[in-house]
PDB file of C-alpha atoms in Angstrom:
ATOM      1  CA  MET C   6      -0.141   0.102  -0.370  1.00 43.00           C
ATOM      2  CA  GLN C   7       1.262   3.276  -0.807  1.00 43.00           C
ATOM      3  CA  HIS C   8       0.152   6.515   0.794  1.00 41.00           C
ATOM      4  CA  GLN C   9       0.938   9.816  -0.172  1.00 42.00           C
ATOM      5  CA  GLN C  10       2.909  12.753   1.855  1.00 45.00           C
ATOM      6  CA  LYS C  11       5.531  10.963   3.321  1.00 47.00           C
ATOM      7  CA  GLY C  12       3.802   7.704   4.378  1.00 54.00           C
ATOM      8  CA  HIS C  13       1.127   9.568   6.228  1.00 82.00           C
ATOM      9  CA  VAL C  14      -2.269   7.505   6.083  1.00 92.00           C
ATOM     10  CA  ARG C  15      -4.909   8.892   4.343  1.00 94.00           C
ATOM     11  CA  VAL C  16      -8.861   8.295   5.574  1.00 95.00           C
ATOM     12  CA  GLY C  17      -9.050   6.728   1.735  1.00 95.00           C
ATOM     13  CA  ASP C  18      -6.126   4.006   2.434  1.00 94.00           C
ATOM     14  CA  LEU C  19      -8.043   2.772   5.783  1.00 95.00           C
ATOM     15  CA  ARG C  20     -11.274   2.494   4.399  1.00 95.00           C
ATOM     16  CA  ARG C  21     -10.092   0.789   1.151  1.00 94.00           C
ATOM     17  CA  VAL C  22      -9.067  -2.424   3.264  1.00 93.00           C
ATOM     18  CA  LYS C  23     -11.357  -5.012   4.719  1.00 91.00           C
ATOM     19  CA  VAL C  24     -10.512  -7.477   7.318  1.00 90.00           C
ATOM     20  CA  THR C  25     -13.185 -10.010   8.510  1.00 88.00           C
ATOM     21  CA  LEU C  26     -13.774 -10.374  11.544  1.00 90.00           C
ATOM     22  CA  PRO C  27     -11.368 -13.163  13.446  1.00 84.00           C
ATOM     23  CA  GLN C  28      -8.401 -11.233  11.493  1.00 86.00           C
ATOM     24  CA  ALA C  29     -10.213  -8.064  13.603  1.00 91.00           C
ATOM     25  CA  ALA C  30      -9.838  -9.907  16.343  1.00 89.00           C
ATOM     26  CA  SER C  31      -6.082 -11.416  15.650  1.00 83.00           C
ATOM     27  CA  ILE C  32      -5.218  -7.805  14.663  1.00 89.00           C
ATOM     28  CA  LEU C  33      -5.942  -6.040  17.381  1.00 91.00           C
ATOM     29  CA  HIS C  34      -4.594  -9.092  19.816  1.00 87.00           C
ATOM     30  CA  VAL C  35      -8.093  -9.263  21.174  1.00 88.00           C
ATOM     31  CA  ASP C  36     -11.121 -12.296  21.311  1.00 87.00           C
ATOM     32  CA  VAL C  37     -13.727 -12.149  18.134  1.00 88.00           C
ATOM     33  CA  GLY C  38     -16.217 -12.271  20.423  1.00 91.00           C
ATOM     34  CA  GLN C  39     -15.390  -8.667  21.558  1.00 93.00           C
ATOM     35  CA  ILE C  40     -15.853  -7.416  17.938  1.00 94.00           C
ATOM     36  CA  ARG C  41     -18.882  -9.186  17.239  1.00 94.00           C
ATOM     37  CA  LYS C  42     -20.642  -7.645  20.704  1.00 95.00           C
ATOM     38  CA  ALA C  43     -19.321  -3.865  19.077  1.00 95.00           C
ATOM     39  CA  ILE C  44     -21.289  -4.709  16.157  1.00 96.00           C
ATOM     40  CA  ASP C  45     -24.336  -5.908  18.002  1.00 96.00           C
ATOM     41  CA  ARG C  46     -24.285  -3.070  20.076  1.00 94.00           C
ATOM     42  CA  GLN C  47     -24.065  -1.176  17.161  1.00 94.00           C
ATOM     43  CA  GLU C  48     -20.443   1.106  18.194  1.00 93.00           C
ATOM     44  CA  ILE C  49     -19.682  -0.280  14.716  1.00 96.00           C
ATOM     45  CA  THR C  50     -21.438  -1.523  11.621  1.00 95.00           C
ATOM     46  CA  ALA C  51     -19.806  -4.058   9.635  1.00 95.00           C
ATOM     47  CA  THR C  52     -20.509  -4.803   6.217  1.00 94.00           C
ATOM     48  CA  TYR C  53     -20.583  -7.993   4.274  1.00 94.00           C
ATOM     49  CA  ALA C  54     -18.599  -9.327   1.303  1.00 89.00           C
ATOM     50  CA  PHE C  55     -18.709 -13.031  -0.299  1.00 85.00           C
ATOM     51  CA  VAL C  56     -16.183 -15.611   0.659  1.00 72.00           C
ATOM     52  CA  GLY C  57     -16.488 -18.152  -2.381  1.00 69.00           C
ATOM     53  CA  ASN C  58     -20.118 -19.026  -1.847  1.00 80.00           C
ATOM     54  CA  ARG C  59     -19.991 -17.737   1.678  1.00 81.00           C
ATOM     55  CA  LYS C  60     -21.611 -14.096   2.725  1.00 88.00           C
ATOM     56  CA  ILE C  61     -20.039 -12.660   5.567  1.00 90.00           C
ATOM     57  CA  ARG C  62     -19.332  -9.617   7.731  1.00 93.00           C
ATOM     58  CA  VAL C  63     -15.880  -7.191   7.440  1.00 94.00           C
ATOM     59  CA  LEU C  64     -15.042  -4.428   8.834  1.00 96.00           C
ATOM     60  CA  ASP C  65     -12.849  -1.708   6.941  1.00 96.00           C
ATOM     61  CA  GLY C  66      -9.723  -0.289   8.865  1.00 96.00           C
ATOM     62  CA  VAL C  67     -11.260   2.880   9.596  1.00 97.00           C
ATOM     63  CA  ASP C  68     -13.535   0.434  11.658  1.00 97.00           C
ATOM     64  CA  LEU C  69     -10.587  -0.789  12.820  1.00 96.00           C
ATOM     65  CA  LEU C  70      -8.559   2.571  13.906  1.00 96.00           C
ATOM     66  CA  TYR C  71     -12.022   3.358  15.461  1.00 96.00           C
ATOM     67  CA  LEU C  72     -11.606   0.003  18.315  1.00 96.00           C
ATOM     68  CA  ARG C  73      -8.329   0.515  19.023  1.00 94.00           C
ATOM     69  CA  LEU C  74      -8.159   4.050  19.389  1.00 93.00           C
ATOM     70  CA  GLY C  75     -11.767   3.736  21.616  1.00 88.00           C
ATOM     71  CA  ARG C  76      -9.902   1.282  23.739  1.00 83.00           C
ATOM     72  CA  SER C  77      -8.625   4.235  25.974  1.00 84.00           C
ATOM     73  CA  LEU C  78     -11.814   6.855  25.626  1.00 88.00           C
ATOM     74  CA  LYS C  79     -14.286   7.583  27.640  1.00 87.00           C
ATOM     75  CA  VAL C  80     -17.808   6.374  26.509  1.00 84.00           C
ATOM     76  CA  GLY C  81     -19.041   9.911  25.259  1.00 87.00           C
ATOM     77  CA  ILE C  82     -16.216  10.639  23.196  1.00 90.00           C
ATOM     78  CA  ARG C  83     -16.634   7.410  21.395  1.00 91.00           C
ATOM     79  CA  ARG C  84     -19.562   8.036  19.229  1.00 91.00           C
ATOM     80  CA  PRO C  85     -18.278  10.981  17.995  1.00 93.00           C
ATOM     81  CA  LEU C  86     -15.188   9.597  16.995  1.00 94.00           C
ATOM     82  CA  TYR C  87     -16.531   6.977  15.242  1.00 95.00           C
ATOM     83  CA  LYS C  88     -18.917   9.334  13.064  1.00 94.00           C
ATOM     84  CA  ARG C  89     -15.596  11.737  13.035  1.00 94.00           C
ATOM     85  CA  LEU C  90     -13.277   8.779  11.623  1.00 95.00           C
ATOM     86  CA  LYS C  91     -16.296   8.072   8.563  1.00 95.00           C
ATOM     87  CA  GLY C  92     -17.473  10.667   7.855  1.00 94.00           C
ATOM     88  CA  ALA C  93     -13.930  11.830   6.602  1.00 95.00           C
ATOM     89  CA  PRO C  94     -12.822  12.740   3.234  1.00 95.00           C
ATOM     90  CA  GLU C  95     -11.067  10.047   1.251  1.00 94.00           C
ATOM     91  CA  GLN C  96      -7.626  12.069   1.234  1.00 94.00           C
ATOM     92  CA  GLU C  97      -7.840  13.740   4.753  1.00 94.00           C
ATOM     93  CA  THR C  98      -4.450  12.244   6.631  1.00 94.00           C
ATOM     94  CA  LEU C  99      -4.596  11.246   9.625  1.00 93.00           C
ATOM     95  CA  ASP C 100      -1.587  13.158  10.722  1.00 91.00           C
ATOM     96  CA  LYS C 101      -3.057  15.643  13.146  1.00 89.00           C
ATOM     97  CA  PRO C 102      -4.895  14.710  16.145  1.00 91.00           C
ATOM     98  CA  PHE C 103      -8.458  15.264  16.524  1.00 91.00           C
ATOM     99  CA  THR C 104     -10.471  17.337  19.103  1.00 92.00           C
ATOM    100  CA  ILE C 105     -13.661  15.159  19.906  1.00 92.00           C
ATOM    101  CA  VAL C 106     -17.032  17.336  21.446  1.00 88.00           C
ATOM    102  CA  PRO C 107     -18.031  14.574  23.627  1.00 86.00           C
ATOM    103  CA  ALA C 108     -21.846  13.329  23.457  1.00 73.00           C
ATOM    104  CA  GLU C 109     -23.641  12.877  26.690  1.00 66.00           C
ATOM    105  CA  ALA C 110     -22.634  10.453  28.862  1.00 54.00           C
ATOM    106  CA  GLY C 111     -25.250   9.049  31.732  1.00 54.00           C
ATOM    107  CA  ARG C 112     -25.819  11.835  34.045  1.00 55.00           C
ATOM    108  CA  GLY C 113     -23.729  14.536  32.481  1.00 59.00           C
ATOM    109  CA  LEU C 114     -20.682  15.288  29.779  1.00 62.00           C
ATOM    110  CA  VAL C 115     -17.128  14.436  29.674  1.00 69.00           C
ATOM    111  CA  ASP C 116     -14.608  16.900  28.579  1.00 83.00           C
ATOM    112  CA  ASN C 117     -13.583  17.555  25.082  1.00 88.00           C
ATOM    113  CA  ALA C 118     -10.588  15.032  24.282  1.00 90.00           C
ATOM    114  CA  VAL C 119      -7.913  15.532  21.889  1.00 92.00           C
ATOM    115  CA  VAL C 120      -7.395  11.944  19.860  1.00 93.00           C
ATOM    116  CA  GLN C 121      -4.258  11.349  18.930  1.00 92.00           C
ATOM    117  CA  VAL C 122      -4.239   9.357  15.713  1.00 92.00           C
ATOM    118  CA  SER C 123      -1.196   8.901  13.451  1.00 91.00           C
ATOM    119  CA  GLY C 124       0.765   6.024  15.233  1.00 92.00           C
ATOM    120  CA  GLU C 125      -2.498   3.891  15.687  1.00 93.00           C
ATOM    121  CA  ALA C 126      -3.209   4.695  12.012  1.00 94.00           C
ATOM    122  CA  ALA C 127       0.254   3.419  10.801  1.00 93.00           C
ATOM    123  CA  GLU C 128       0.153   0.393  12.744  1.00 93.00           C
ATOM    124  CA  THR C 129      -3.475  -0.566  11.989  1.00 94.00           C
ATOM    125  CA  LEU C 130      -2.332  -0.098   8.310  1.00 92.00           C
ATOM    126  CA  ARG C 131       0.733  -2.765   8.916  1.00 92.00           C
ATOM    127  CA  GLY C 132      -1.612  -5.300  10.844  1.00 90.00           C
ATOM    128  CA  ILE C 133      -3.776  -5.562   7.741  1.00 91.00           C
ATOM    129  CA  SER C 134      -1.221  -5.462   5.572  1.00 90.00           C
ATOM    130  CA  ALA C 135       0.402  -8.783   7.540  1.00 86.00           C
ATOM    131  CA  ALA C 136      -2.857 -10.268   8.201  1.00 83.00           C
ATOM    132  CA  GLN C 137      -3.491  -9.377   4.265  1.00 82.00           C
ATOM    133  CA  GLU C 138       0.266 -11.191   3.328  1.00 84.00           C
ATOM    134  CA  ALA C 139      -0.282 -14.048   5.626  1.00 81.00           C
ATOM    135  CA  ALA C 140      -3.943 -14.887   3.809  1.00 78.00           C
ATOM    136  CA  GLY C 141      -1.812 -14.767   0.422  1.00 84.00           C
ATOM    137  CA  LEU C 142       0.085 -17.917   1.774  1.00 90.00           C
ATOM    138  CA  ILE C 143      -2.774 -20.103   1.566  1.00 90.00           C
ATOM    139  CA  ASP C 144      -4.728 -21.370  -1.279  1.00 89.00           C
ATOM    140  CA  ASP C 145      -8.281 -20.886  -2.911  1.00 83.00           C
ATOM    141  CA  ALA C 146      -8.067 -25.072  -1.282  1.00 87.00           C
ATOM    142  CA  GLY C 147      -6.695 -24.183   2.143  1.00 89.00           C
ATOM    143  CA  ASN C 148      -3.527 -25.299   1.470  1.00 93.00           C
ATOM    144  CA  ILE C 149      -0.567 -23.930   2.332  1.00 94.00           C
ATOM    145  CA  ALA C 150       0.429 -22.150  -0.733  1.00 92.00           C
ATOM    146  CA  GLY C 151       2.478 -24.485  -3.420  1.00 91.00           C
ATOM    147  CA  THR C 152       2.024 -27.905  -1.171  1.00 93.00           C
ATOM    148  CA  ARG C 153      -0.205 -30.142  -0.527  1.00 91.00           C
ATOM    149  CA  VAL C 154      -0.201 -29.787   2.487  1.00 93.00           C
ATOM    150  CA  GLU C 155      -3.820 -28.237   4.694  1.00 94.00           C
ATOM    151  CA  ALA C 156      -3.459 -25.301   7.002  1.00 93.00           C
ATOM    152  CA  HIS C 157      -5.960 -26.626   9.400  1.00 94.00           C
ATOM    153  CA  ARG C 158      -3.841 -29.774   9.943  1.00 93.00           C
ATOM    154  CA  VAL C 159      -0.757 -27.599  10.416  1.00 94.00           C
ATOM    155  CA  ALA C 160      -3.202 -25.128  13.204  1.00 93.00           C
ATOM    156  CA  ALA C 161      -4.234 -28.279  14.640  1.00 92.00           C
ATOM    157  CA  LEU C 162      -0.335 -29.146  15.594  1.00 92.00           C
ATOM    158  CA  ILE C 163       0.179 -25.912  16.768  1.00 93.00           C
ATOM    159  CA  SER C 164      -3.206 -26.087  19.330  1.00 90.00           C
ATOM    160  CA  GLY C 165      -2.795 -29.446  20.238  1.00 89.00           C
ATOM    161  CA  GLY C 166       1.058 -28.373  21.848  1.00 90.00           C
ATOM    162  CA  MET C 167       3.688 -28.840  19.269  1.00 90.00           C
ATOM    163  CA  SER C 168       5.948 -26.283  18.706  1.00 92.00           C
ATOM    164  CA  ALA C 169       6.471 -24.135  15.747  1.00 91.00           C
ATOM    165  CA  ASP C 170      10.276 -26.226  15.506  1.00 92.00           C
ATOM    166  CA  GLU C 171       8.362 -29.599  16.488  1.00 91.00           C
ATOM    167  CA  VAL C 172       5.953 -29.094  12.971  1.00 93.00           C
ATOM    168  CA  LEU C 173       9.373 -27.890  11.203  1.00 93.00           C
ATOM    169  CA  GLU C 174      10.477 -31.027  11.865  1.00 91.00           C
ATOM    170  CA  ASP C 175       8.169 -33.292  10.360  1.00 90.00           C
ATOM    171  CA  TYR C 176       7.190 -30.751   7.538  1.00 92.00           C
ATOM    172  CA  PRO C 177      10.897 -29.820   6.599  1.00 91.00           C
ATOM    173  CA  ASN C 178       9.150 -27.893   3.232  1.00 92.00           C
ATOM    174  CA  LEU C 179       7.529 -25.397   5.446  1.00 91.00           C
ATOM    175  CA  GLY C 180       8.797 -22.484   6.689  1.00 92.00           C
ATOM    176  CA  ARG C 181       7.563 -20.481  10.027  1.00 90.00           C
ATOM    177  CA  LEU C 182       5.412 -17.382   8.647  1.00 88.00           C
ATOM    178  CA  GLN C 183       3.888 -20.458   6.416  1.00 92.00           C
ATOM    179  CA  ILE C 184       2.718 -21.839  10.060  1.00 92.00           C
ATOM    180  CA  ASP C 185       1.909 -18.535  11.237  1.00 88.00           C
ATOM    181  CA  ALA C 186      -0.372 -17.861   8.511  1.00 88.00           C
ATOM    182  CA  ALA C 187      -1.727 -21.196   8.891  1.00 90.00           C
ATOM    183  CA  VAL C 188      -2.745 -20.610  12.150  1.00 88.00           C
ATOM    184  CA  GLY C 189      -3.999 -16.898  11.206  1.00 81.00           C
ATOM    185  CA  TYR C 190      -6.113 -18.955   8.003  1.00 83.00           C
ATOM    186  CA  ALA C 191      -7.384 -21.582  10.759  1.00 85.00           C
ATOM    187  CA  ALA C 192      -8.870 -19.281  12.968  1.00 79.00           C
ATOM    188  CA  ALA C 193     -10.438 -17.016   9.807  1.00 74.00           C
ATOM    189  CA  ASN C 194     -11.526 -19.958   8.823  1.00 78.00           C
ATOM    190  CA  PRO C 195     -13.080 -22.384  11.624  1.00 81.00           C
ATOM    191  CA  LYS C 196     -12.973 -25.580   9.834  1.00 83.00           C
ATOM    192  CA  GLN C 197     -15.958 -28.063   9.664  1.00 83.00           C
ATOM    193  CA  GLY C 198     -16.946 -32.043  10.862  1.00 85.00           C
ATOM    194  CA  ARG C 199     -14.048 -33.303  12.230  1.00 85.00           C
ATOM    195  CA  PRO C 200     -11.044 -31.704  13.625  1.00 85.00           C
ATOM    196  CA  TYR C 201      -7.490 -32.734  12.577  1.00 86.00           C
ATOM    197  CA  PRO C 202      -5.272 -34.343  15.126  1.00 85.00           C
ATOM    198  CA  GLY C 203      -3.310 -32.396  17.762  1.00 84.00           C
ATOM    199  CA  ARG C 204      -0.099 -34.564  16.899  1.00 82.00           C
ATOM    200  CA  THR C 205       1.809 -36.111  14.149  1.00 83.00           C
ATOM    201  CA  VAL C 206       2.569 -39.844  14.181  1.00 78.00           C
ATOM    202  CA  LYS C 207       6.292 -39.032  13.826  1.00 81.00           C
ATOM    203  CA  SER C 208       5.996 -36.229  17.077  1.00 78.00           C
ATOM    204  CA  VAL C 209       3.832 -39.875  19.089  1.00 72.00           C
ATOM    205  CA  LEU C 210       6.973 -42.026  18.346  1.00 75.00           C
ATOM    206  CA  ARG C 211       9.506 -39.474  19.395  1.00 73.00           C
ATOM    207  CA  GLY C 212       7.835 -38.452  22.183  1.00 67.00           C
ATOM    208  CA  GLY C 213       7.031 -41.982  23.527  1.00 60.00           C
ATOM    209  CA  SER C 214       3.984 -41.393  24.253  1.00 54.00           C
ATOM    210  CA  GLY C 215       2.167 -44.686  24.246  1.00 54.00           C
ATOM    211  CA  GLY C 216       4.486 -46.022  21.519  1.00 52.00           C
ATOM    212  CA  LEU C 217       3.537 -47.704  17.830  1.00 50.00           C
ATOM    213  CA  ALA C 218      -0.315 -48.326  19.338  1.00 54.00           C
ATOM    214  CA  ALA C 219      -0.628 -44.757  20.105  1.00 53.00           C
ATOM    215  CA  ALA C 220       1.105 -43.490  16.993  1.00 48.00           C
ATOM    216  CA  PHE C 221      -1.376 -46.026  15.246  1.00 51.00           C
ATOM    217  CA  ALA C 222      -4.787 -45.129  16.397  1.00 54.00           C
ATOM    218  CA  LEU C 223      -3.474 -41.627  15.612  1.00 53.00           C
ATOM    219  CA  SER C 224      -2.765 -42.057  11.747  1.00 51.00           C
ATOM    220  CA  ARG C 225      -6.375 -43.885  11.588  1.00 53.00           C
ATOM    221  CA  ASP C 226      -7.454 -40.637  13.269  1.00 54.00           C
ATOM    222  CA  GLY C 227      -6.519 -38.743  10.181  1.00 51.00           C
ATOM    223  CA  GLU C 228      -2.946 -38.464   9.176  1.00 45.00           C
ATOM    224  CA  GLU C 229      -1.526 -39.475   6.535  1.00 44.00           C
ATOM    225  CA  GLY C 230       1.163 -41.676   8.632  1.00 35.00           C
ATOM    226  CA  PHE C 231       4.701 -41.371   8.464  1.00 33.00           C
ATOM    227  CA  GLY C 232       4.719 -38.935   5.305  1.00 39.00           C
ATOM    228  CA  GLU C 233       3.734 -35.688   6.674  1.00 46.00           C
ATOM    229  CA  GLY C 234       6.570 -33.906   5.437  1.00 47.00           C
ATOM    230  CA  ALA C 235       6.310 -34.554   1.381  1.00 42.00           C
ATOM    231  CA  GLY C 236       4.623 -31.536  -0.147  1.00 42.00           C
TER     232      GLY C 236
END
């Protein structure tokens, strides 16, 4: 993404990018339930986009910037800030602080707030860019691009307790960025149906956890035997 005026973020830069709710939660380091609650409370307004045949809710970068800023603001300031950000012209740069006149909150008014947006806007855009780059490492079939390894399979291993180093030992054709991308993809696109095992056959044998019987049971539970590293 290229920004005008010495790298300053424009409102249009944020408005053009879209992320899913799980992606938004990952970028903001919060639980996705908090994002959904903000929508249900009409604190932010989601739009809809089609991913394949599914219609899903998405947020733009302005929504994420508001959620990032709103954590430290009083309730009476948040709504006017959101309105200010949503109504700003596309070409407006976010390098200057906003003076926000509060709305009525509870029994009275809170003071005007000066909200610094420049650093948070740049950080929001960087987070979105990182999430989009990670998404590009996964193909349309849900496999790690350039391999036949399913993203959900790798993510299940990480959530099952295997370290990235252990996964790389069993899948030497992968890299750390691909593992991170798989975990992010799985979080944004929950797997339907039976989950993948949380360990590989090789890791069970290495750890001595139940020996061949456990490894055989694991292989029948969805692993492809001793060729997990094949791409």
